[in-house]
Structure formats: C-alpha cells, structure tokens
PDB file of N, CA and C in Angstrom:
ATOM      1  N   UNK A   1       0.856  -1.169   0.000  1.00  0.00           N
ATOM      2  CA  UNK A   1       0.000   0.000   0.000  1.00  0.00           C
ATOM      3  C   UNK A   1       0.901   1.230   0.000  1.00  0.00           C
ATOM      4  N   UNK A   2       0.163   1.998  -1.032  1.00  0.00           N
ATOM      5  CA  UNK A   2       1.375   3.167  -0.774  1.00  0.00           C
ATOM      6  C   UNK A   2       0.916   4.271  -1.194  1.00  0.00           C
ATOM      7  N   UNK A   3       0.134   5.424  -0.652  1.00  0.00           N
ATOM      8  CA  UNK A   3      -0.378   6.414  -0.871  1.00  0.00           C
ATOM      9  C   UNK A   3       0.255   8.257  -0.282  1.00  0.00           C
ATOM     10  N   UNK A   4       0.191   8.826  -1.214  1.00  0.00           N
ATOM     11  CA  UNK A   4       0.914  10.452  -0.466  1.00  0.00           C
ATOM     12  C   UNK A   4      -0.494  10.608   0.670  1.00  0.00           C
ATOM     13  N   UNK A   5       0.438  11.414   1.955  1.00  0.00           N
ATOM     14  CA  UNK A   5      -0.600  11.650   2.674  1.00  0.00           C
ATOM     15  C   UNK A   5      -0.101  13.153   3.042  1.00  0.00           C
ATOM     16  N   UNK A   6      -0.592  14.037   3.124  1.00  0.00           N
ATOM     17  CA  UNK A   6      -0.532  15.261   3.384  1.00  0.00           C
ATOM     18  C   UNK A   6      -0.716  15.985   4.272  1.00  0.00           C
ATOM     19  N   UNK A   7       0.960  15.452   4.853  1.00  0.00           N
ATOM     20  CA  UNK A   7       1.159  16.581   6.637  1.00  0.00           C
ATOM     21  C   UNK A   7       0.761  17.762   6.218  1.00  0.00           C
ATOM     22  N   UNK A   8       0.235  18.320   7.622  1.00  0.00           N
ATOM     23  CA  UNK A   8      -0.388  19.576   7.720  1.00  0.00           C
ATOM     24  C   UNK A   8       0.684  20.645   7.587  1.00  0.00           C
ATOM     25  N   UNK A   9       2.021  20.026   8.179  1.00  0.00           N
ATOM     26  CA  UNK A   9       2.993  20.885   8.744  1.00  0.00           C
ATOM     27  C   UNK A   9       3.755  21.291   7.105  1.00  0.00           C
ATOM     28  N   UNK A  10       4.098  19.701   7.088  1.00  0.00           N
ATOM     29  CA  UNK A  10       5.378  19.319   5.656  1.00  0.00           C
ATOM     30  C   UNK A  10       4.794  19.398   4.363  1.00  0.00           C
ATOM     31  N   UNK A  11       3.548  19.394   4.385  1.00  0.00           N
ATOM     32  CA  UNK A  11       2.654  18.757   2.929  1.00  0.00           C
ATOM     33  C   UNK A  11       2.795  17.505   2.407  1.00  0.00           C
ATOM     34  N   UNK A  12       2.672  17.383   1.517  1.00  0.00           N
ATOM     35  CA  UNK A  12       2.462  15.965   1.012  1.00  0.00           C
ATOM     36  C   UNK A  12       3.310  15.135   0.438  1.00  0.00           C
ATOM     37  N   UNK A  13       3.794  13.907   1.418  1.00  0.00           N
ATOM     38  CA  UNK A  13       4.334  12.654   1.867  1.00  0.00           C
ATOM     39  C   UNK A  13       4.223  11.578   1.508  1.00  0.00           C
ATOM     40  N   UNK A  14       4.890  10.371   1.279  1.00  0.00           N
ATOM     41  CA  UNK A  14       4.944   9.098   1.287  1.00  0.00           C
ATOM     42  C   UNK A  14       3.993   8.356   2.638  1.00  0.00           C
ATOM     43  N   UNK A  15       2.986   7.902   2.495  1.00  0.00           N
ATOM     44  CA  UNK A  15       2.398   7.257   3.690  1.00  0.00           C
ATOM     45  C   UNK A  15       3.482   6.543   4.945  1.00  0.00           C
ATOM     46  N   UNK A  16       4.062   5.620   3.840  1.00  0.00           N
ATOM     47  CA  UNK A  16       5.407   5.366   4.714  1.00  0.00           C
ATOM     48  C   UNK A  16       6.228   5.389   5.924  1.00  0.00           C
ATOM     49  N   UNK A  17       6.137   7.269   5.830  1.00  0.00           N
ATOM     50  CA  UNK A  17       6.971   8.123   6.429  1.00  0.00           C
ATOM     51  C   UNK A  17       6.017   8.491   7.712  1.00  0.00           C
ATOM     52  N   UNK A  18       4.927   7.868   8.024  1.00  0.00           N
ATOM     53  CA  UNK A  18       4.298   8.313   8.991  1.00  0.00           C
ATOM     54  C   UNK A  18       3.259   6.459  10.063  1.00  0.00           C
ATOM     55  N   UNK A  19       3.314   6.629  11.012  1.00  0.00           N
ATOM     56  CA  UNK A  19       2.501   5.832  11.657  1.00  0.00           C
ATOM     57  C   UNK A  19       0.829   6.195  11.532  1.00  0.00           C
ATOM     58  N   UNK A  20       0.651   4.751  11.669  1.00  0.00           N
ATOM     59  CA  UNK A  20      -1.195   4.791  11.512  1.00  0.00           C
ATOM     60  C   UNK A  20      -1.310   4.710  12.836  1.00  0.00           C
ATOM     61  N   UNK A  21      -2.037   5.681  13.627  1.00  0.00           N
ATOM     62  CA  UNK A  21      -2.364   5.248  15.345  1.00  0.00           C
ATOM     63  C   UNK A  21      -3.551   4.862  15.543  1.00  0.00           C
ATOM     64  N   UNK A  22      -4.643   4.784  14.537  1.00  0.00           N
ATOM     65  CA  UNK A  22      -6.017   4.399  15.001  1.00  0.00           C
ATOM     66  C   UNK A  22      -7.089   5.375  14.726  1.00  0.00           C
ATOM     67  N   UNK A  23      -8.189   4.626  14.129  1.00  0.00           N
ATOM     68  CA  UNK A  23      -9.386   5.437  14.217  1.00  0.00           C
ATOM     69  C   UNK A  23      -9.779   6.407  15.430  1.00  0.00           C
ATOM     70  N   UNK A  24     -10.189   7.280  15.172  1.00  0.00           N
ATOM     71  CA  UNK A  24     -10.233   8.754  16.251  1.00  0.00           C
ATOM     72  C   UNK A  24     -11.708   7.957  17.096  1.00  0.00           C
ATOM     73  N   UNK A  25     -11.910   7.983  18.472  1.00  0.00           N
ATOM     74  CA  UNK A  25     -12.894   7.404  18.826  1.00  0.00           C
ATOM     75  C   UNK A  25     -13.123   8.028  20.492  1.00  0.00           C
ATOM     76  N   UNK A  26     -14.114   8.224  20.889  1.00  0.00           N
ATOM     77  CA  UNK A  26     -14.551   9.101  22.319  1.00  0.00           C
ATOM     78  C   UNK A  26     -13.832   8.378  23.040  1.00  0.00           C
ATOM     79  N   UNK A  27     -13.021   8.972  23.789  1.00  0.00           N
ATOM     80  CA  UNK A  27     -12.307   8.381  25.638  1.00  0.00           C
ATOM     81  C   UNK A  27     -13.850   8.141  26.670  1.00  0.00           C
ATOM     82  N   UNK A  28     -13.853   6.645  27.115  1.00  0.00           N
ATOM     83  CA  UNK A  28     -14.647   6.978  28.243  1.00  0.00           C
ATOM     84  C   UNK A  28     -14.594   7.996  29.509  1.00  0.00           C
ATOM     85  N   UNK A  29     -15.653   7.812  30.320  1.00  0.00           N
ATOM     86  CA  UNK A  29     -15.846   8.674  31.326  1.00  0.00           C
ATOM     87  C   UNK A  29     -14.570   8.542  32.284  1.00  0.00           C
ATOM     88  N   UNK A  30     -14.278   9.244  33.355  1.00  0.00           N
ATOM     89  CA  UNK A  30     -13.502   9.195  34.154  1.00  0.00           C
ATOM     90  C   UNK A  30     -13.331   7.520  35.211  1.00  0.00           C
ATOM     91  N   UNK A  31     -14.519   7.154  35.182  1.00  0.00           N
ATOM     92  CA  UNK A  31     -14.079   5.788  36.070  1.00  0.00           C
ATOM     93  C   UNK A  31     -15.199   4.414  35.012  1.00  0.00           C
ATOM     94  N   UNK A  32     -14.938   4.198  33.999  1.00  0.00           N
ATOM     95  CA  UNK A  32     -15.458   3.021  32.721  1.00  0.00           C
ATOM     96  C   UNK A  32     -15.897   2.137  33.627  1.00  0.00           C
ATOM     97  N   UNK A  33     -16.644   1.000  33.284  1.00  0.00           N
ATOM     98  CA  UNK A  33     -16.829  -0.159  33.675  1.00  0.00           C
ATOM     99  C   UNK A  33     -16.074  -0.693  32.578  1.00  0.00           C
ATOM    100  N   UNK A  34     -15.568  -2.109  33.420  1.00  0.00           N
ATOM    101  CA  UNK A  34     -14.547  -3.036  32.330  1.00  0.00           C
ATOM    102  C   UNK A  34     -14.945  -3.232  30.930  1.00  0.00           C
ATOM    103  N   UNK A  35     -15.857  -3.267  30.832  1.00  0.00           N
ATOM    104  CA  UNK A  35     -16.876  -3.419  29.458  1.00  0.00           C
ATOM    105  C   UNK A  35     -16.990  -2.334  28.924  1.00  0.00           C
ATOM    106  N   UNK A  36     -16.978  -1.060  29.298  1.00  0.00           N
ATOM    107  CA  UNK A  36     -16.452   0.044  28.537  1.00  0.00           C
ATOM    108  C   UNK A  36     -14.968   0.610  28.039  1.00  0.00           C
ATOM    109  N   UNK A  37     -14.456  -0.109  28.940  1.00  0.00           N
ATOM    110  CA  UNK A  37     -12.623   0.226  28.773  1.00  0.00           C
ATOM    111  C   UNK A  37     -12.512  -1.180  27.870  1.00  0.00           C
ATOM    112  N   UNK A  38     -12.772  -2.033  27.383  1.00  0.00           N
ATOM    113  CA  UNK A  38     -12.579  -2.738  27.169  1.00  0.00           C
ATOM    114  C   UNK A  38     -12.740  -2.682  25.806  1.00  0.00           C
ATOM    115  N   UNK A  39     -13.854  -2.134  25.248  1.00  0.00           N
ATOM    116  CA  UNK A  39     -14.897  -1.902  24.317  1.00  0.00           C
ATOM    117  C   UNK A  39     -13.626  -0.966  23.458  1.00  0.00           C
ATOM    118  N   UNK A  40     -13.762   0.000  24.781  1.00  0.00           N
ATOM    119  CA  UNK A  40     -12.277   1.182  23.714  1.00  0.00           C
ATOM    120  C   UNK A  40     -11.031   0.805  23.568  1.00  0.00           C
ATOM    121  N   UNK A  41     -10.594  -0.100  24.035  1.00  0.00           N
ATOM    122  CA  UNK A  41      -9.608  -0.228  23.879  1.00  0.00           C
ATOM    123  C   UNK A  41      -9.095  -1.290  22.582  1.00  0.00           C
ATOM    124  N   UNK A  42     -10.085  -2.266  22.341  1.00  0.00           N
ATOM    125  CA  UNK A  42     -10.129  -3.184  21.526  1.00  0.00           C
ATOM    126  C   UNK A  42     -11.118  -3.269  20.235  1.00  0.00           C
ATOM    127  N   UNK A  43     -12.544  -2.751  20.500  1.00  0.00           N
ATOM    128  CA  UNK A  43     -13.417  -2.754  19.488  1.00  0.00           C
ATOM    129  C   UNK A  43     -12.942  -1.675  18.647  1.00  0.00           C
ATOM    130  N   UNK A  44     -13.214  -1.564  17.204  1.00  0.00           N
ATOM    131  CA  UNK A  44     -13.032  -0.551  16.107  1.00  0.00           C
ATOM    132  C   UNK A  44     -14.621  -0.836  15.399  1.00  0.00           C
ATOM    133  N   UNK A  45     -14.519   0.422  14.508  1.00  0.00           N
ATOM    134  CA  UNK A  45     -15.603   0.629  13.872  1.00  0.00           C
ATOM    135  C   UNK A  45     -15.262  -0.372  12.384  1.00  0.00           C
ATOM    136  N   UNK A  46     -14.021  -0.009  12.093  1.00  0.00           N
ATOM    137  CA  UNK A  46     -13.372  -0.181  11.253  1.00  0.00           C
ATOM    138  C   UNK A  46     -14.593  -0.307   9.983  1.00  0.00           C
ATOM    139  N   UNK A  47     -14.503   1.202   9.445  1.00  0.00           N
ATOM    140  CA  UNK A  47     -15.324   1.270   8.111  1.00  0.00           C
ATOM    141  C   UNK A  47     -15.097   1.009   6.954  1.00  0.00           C
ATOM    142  N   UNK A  48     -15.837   0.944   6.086  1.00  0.00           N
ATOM    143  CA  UNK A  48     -15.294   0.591   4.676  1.00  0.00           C
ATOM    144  C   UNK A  48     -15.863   1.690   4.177  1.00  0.00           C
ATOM    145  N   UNK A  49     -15.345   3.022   4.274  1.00  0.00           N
ATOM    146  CA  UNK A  49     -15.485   4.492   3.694  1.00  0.00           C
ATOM    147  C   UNK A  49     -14.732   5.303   4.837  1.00  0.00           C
ATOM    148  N   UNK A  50     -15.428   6.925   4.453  1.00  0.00           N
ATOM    149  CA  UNK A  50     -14.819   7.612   5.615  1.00  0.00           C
ATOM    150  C   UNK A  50     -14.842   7.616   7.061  1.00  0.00           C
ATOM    151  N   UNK A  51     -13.770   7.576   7.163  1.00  0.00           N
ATOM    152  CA  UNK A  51     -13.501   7.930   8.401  1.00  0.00           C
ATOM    153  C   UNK A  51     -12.070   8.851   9.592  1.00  0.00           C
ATOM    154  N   UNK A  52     -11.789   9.096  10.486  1.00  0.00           N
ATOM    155  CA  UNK A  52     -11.487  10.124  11.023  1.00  0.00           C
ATOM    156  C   UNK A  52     -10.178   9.667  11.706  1.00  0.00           C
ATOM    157  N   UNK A  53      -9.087   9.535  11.617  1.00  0.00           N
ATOM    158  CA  UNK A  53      -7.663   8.612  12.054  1.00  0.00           C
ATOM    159  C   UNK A  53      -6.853   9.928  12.670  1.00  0.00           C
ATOM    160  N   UNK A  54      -5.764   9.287  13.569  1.00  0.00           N
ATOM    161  CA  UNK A  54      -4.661   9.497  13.907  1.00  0.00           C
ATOM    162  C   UNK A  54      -3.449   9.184  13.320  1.00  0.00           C
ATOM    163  N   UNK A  55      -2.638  10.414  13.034  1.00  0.00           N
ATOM    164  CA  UNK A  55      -1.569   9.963  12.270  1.00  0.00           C
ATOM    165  C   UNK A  55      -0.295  10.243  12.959  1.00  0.00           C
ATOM    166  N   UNK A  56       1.175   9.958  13.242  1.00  0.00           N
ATOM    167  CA  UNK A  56       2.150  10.268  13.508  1.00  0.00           C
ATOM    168  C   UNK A  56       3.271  10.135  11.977  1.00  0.00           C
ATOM    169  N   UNK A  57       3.985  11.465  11.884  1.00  0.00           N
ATOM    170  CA  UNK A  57       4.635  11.694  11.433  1.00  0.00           C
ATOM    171  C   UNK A  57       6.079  11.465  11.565  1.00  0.00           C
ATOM    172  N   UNK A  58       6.409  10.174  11.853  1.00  0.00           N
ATOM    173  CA  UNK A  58       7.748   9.989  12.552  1.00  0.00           C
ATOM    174  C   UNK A  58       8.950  10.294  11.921  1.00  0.00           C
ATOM    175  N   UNK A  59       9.076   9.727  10.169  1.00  0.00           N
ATOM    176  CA  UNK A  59      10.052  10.198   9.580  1.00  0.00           C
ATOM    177  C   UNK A  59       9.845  11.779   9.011  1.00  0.00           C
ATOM    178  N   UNK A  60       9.160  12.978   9.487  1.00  0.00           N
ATOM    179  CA  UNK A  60       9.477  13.969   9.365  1.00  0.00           C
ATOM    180  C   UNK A  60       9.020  15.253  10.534  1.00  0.00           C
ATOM    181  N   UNK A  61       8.150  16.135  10.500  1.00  0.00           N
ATOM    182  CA  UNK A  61       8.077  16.801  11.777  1.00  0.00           C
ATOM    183  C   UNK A  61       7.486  16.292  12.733  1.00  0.00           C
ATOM    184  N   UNK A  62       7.335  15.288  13.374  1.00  0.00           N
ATOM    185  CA  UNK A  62       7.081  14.009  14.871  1.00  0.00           C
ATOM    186  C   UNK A  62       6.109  14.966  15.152  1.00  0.00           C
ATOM    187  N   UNK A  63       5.218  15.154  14.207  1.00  0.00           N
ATOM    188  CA  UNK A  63       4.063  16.139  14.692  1.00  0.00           C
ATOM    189  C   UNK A  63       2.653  14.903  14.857  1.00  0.00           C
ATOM    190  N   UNK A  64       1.651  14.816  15.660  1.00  0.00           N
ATOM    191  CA  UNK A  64       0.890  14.029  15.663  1.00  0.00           C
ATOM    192  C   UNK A  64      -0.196  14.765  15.024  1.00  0.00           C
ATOM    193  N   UNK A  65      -1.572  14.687  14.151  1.00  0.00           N
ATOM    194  CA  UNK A  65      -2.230  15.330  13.391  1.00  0.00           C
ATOM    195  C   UNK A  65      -3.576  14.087  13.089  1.00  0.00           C
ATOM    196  N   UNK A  66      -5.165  14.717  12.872  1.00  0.00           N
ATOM    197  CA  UNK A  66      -5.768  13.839  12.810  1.00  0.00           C
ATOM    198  C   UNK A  66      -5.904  13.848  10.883  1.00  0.00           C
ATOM    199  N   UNK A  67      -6.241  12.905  10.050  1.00  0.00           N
ATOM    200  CA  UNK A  67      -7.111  12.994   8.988  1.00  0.00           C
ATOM    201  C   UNK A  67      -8.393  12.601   8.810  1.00  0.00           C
ATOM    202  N   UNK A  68      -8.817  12.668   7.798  1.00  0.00           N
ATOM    203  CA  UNK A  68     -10.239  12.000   7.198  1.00  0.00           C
ATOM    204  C   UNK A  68     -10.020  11.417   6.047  1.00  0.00           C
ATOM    205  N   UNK A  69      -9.759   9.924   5.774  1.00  0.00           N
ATOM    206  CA  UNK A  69      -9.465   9.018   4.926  1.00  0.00           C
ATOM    207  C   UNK A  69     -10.605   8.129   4.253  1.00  0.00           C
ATOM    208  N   UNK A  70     -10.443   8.502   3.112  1.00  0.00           N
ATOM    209  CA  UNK A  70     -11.363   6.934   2.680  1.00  0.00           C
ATOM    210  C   UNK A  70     -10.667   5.345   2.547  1.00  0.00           C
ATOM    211  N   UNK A  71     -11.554   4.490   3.469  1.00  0.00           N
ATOM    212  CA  UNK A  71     -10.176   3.164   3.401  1.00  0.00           C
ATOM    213  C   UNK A  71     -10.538   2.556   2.498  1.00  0.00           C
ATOM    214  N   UNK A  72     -11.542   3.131   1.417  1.00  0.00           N
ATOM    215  CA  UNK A  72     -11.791   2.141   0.532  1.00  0.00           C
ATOM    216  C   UNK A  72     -11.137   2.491  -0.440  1.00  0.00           C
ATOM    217  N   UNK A  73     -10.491   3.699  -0.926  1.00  0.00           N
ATOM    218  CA  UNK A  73      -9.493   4.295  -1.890  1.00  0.00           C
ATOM    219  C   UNK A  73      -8.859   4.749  -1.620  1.00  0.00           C
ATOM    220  N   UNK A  74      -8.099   5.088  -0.181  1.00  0.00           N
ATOM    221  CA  UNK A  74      -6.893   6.176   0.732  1.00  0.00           C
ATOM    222  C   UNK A  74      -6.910   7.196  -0.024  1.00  0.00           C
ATOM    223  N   UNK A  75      -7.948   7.788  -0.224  1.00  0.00           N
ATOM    224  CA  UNK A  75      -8.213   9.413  -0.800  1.00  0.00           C
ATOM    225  C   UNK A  75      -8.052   9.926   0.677  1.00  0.00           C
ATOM    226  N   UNK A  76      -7.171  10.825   1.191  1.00  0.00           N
ATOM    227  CA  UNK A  76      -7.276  11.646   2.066  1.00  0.00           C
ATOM    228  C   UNK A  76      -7.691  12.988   2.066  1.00  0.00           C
ATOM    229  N   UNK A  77      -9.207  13.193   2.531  1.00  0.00           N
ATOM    230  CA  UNK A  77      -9.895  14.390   2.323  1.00  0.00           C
ATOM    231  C   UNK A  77      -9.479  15.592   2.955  1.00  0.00           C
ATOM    232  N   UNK A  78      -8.974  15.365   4.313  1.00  0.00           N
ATOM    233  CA  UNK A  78      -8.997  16.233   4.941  1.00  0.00           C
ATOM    234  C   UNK A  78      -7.550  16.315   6.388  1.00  0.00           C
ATOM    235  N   UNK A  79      -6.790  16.697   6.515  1.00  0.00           N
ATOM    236  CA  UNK A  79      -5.555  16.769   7.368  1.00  0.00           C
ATOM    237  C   UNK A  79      -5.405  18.271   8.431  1.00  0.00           C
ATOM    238  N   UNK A  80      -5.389  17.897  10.026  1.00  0.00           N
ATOM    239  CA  UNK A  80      -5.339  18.808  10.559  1.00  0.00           C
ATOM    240  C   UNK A  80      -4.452  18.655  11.849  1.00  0.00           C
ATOM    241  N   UNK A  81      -3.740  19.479  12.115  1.00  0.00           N
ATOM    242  CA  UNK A  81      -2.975  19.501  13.393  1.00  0.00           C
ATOM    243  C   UNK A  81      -4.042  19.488  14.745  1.00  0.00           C
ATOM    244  N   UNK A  82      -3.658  18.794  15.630  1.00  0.00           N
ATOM    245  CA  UNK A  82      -4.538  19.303  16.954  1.00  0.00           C
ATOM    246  C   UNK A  82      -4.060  19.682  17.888  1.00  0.00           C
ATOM    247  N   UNK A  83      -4.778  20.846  18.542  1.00  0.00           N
ATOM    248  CA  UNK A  83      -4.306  21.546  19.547  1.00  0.00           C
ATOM    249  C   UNK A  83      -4.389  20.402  20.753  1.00  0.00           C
ATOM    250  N   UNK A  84      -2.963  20.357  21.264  1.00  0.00           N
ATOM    251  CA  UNK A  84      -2.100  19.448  22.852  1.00  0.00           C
ATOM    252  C   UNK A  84      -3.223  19.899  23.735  1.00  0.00           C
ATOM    253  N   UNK A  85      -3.485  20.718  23.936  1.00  0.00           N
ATOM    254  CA  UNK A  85      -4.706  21.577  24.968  1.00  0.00           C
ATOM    255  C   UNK A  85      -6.052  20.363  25.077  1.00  0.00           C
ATOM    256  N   UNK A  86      -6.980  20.287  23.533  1.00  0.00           N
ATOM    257  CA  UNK A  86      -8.036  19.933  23.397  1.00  0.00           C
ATOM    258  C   UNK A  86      -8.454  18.530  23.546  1.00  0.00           C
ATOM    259  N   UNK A  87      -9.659  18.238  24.379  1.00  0.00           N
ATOM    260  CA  UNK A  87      -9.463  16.815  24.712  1.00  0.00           C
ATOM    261  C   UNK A  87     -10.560  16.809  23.401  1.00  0.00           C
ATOM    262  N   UNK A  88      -9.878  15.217  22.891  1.00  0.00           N
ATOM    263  CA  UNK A  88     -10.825  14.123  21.907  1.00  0.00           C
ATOM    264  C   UNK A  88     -11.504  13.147  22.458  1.00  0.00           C
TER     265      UNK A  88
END
C-alpha cells in the first residue's frame, strides 16, 4: 500500500513516512466499567469508507495530526494539526 498523505505541517508525503495510530474514537468517562474500557480499547468501527484517524509523522516533523481518509481508496480528504490543549 502506498499512498501520499498530506502533513499539515510538511505537505504531502509518502504514507510510509508516517505511523497509523487508530481510528479517532470518544475516551470513556472518568471511572469506565470493564466493558467500557474494554470496548475502547479493543473494538473498532473499522469502516469501509470515511472515516477520522490518527496519524504520527515519525520520519518527518514528529508532529501528531488527525485525517479523514477513505479506506476504501486512501483518498485523504482532509488533514489537521490538533491543539495538545483539546481533549478528543
């Protein structure tokens, strides 16, 4: 698989050059039941269209950034830095 993906920071990249960290998905509440921590930690939606990922940029600015990918054609629609501040 081998698609350009387009850091926010660097522009547009070799997929390669960056880690896949996971579909973007709500943190439970402050104290989960096992079945909710469990749920997040292991279940995925895992779509066959768009959807909303985590990316790390390791071989260039080690910037972490979310996209919006289609996994059925790795068309990447949409690439954005997130503010360290803002909880997901």
């Amino acid at each position: 698989m081998s698609f350009l993906l387009p850091c926010p920071n660097c522009g547009p990249r070799d997929v390669n050059e960056f880690v896949y960290a996971g579909e973007i998905s709500v943190r439970p509440q402050q104290q989960p039941s096992l079945a909710e921590l469990a749920a997040y930690v292991y279940l995925r939606r895992n779509v066959a269209g768009i959807q909303r990922e985590w990316w790390f940029h390791r071989f260039g600015c080690e910037l972490w950034f979310q996209a919006e990918r289609d996994t059925r054609t790795n068309d990447v629609l949409t690439t954005e830095l997130v503010d360290s501040n803002r909880q997901v």
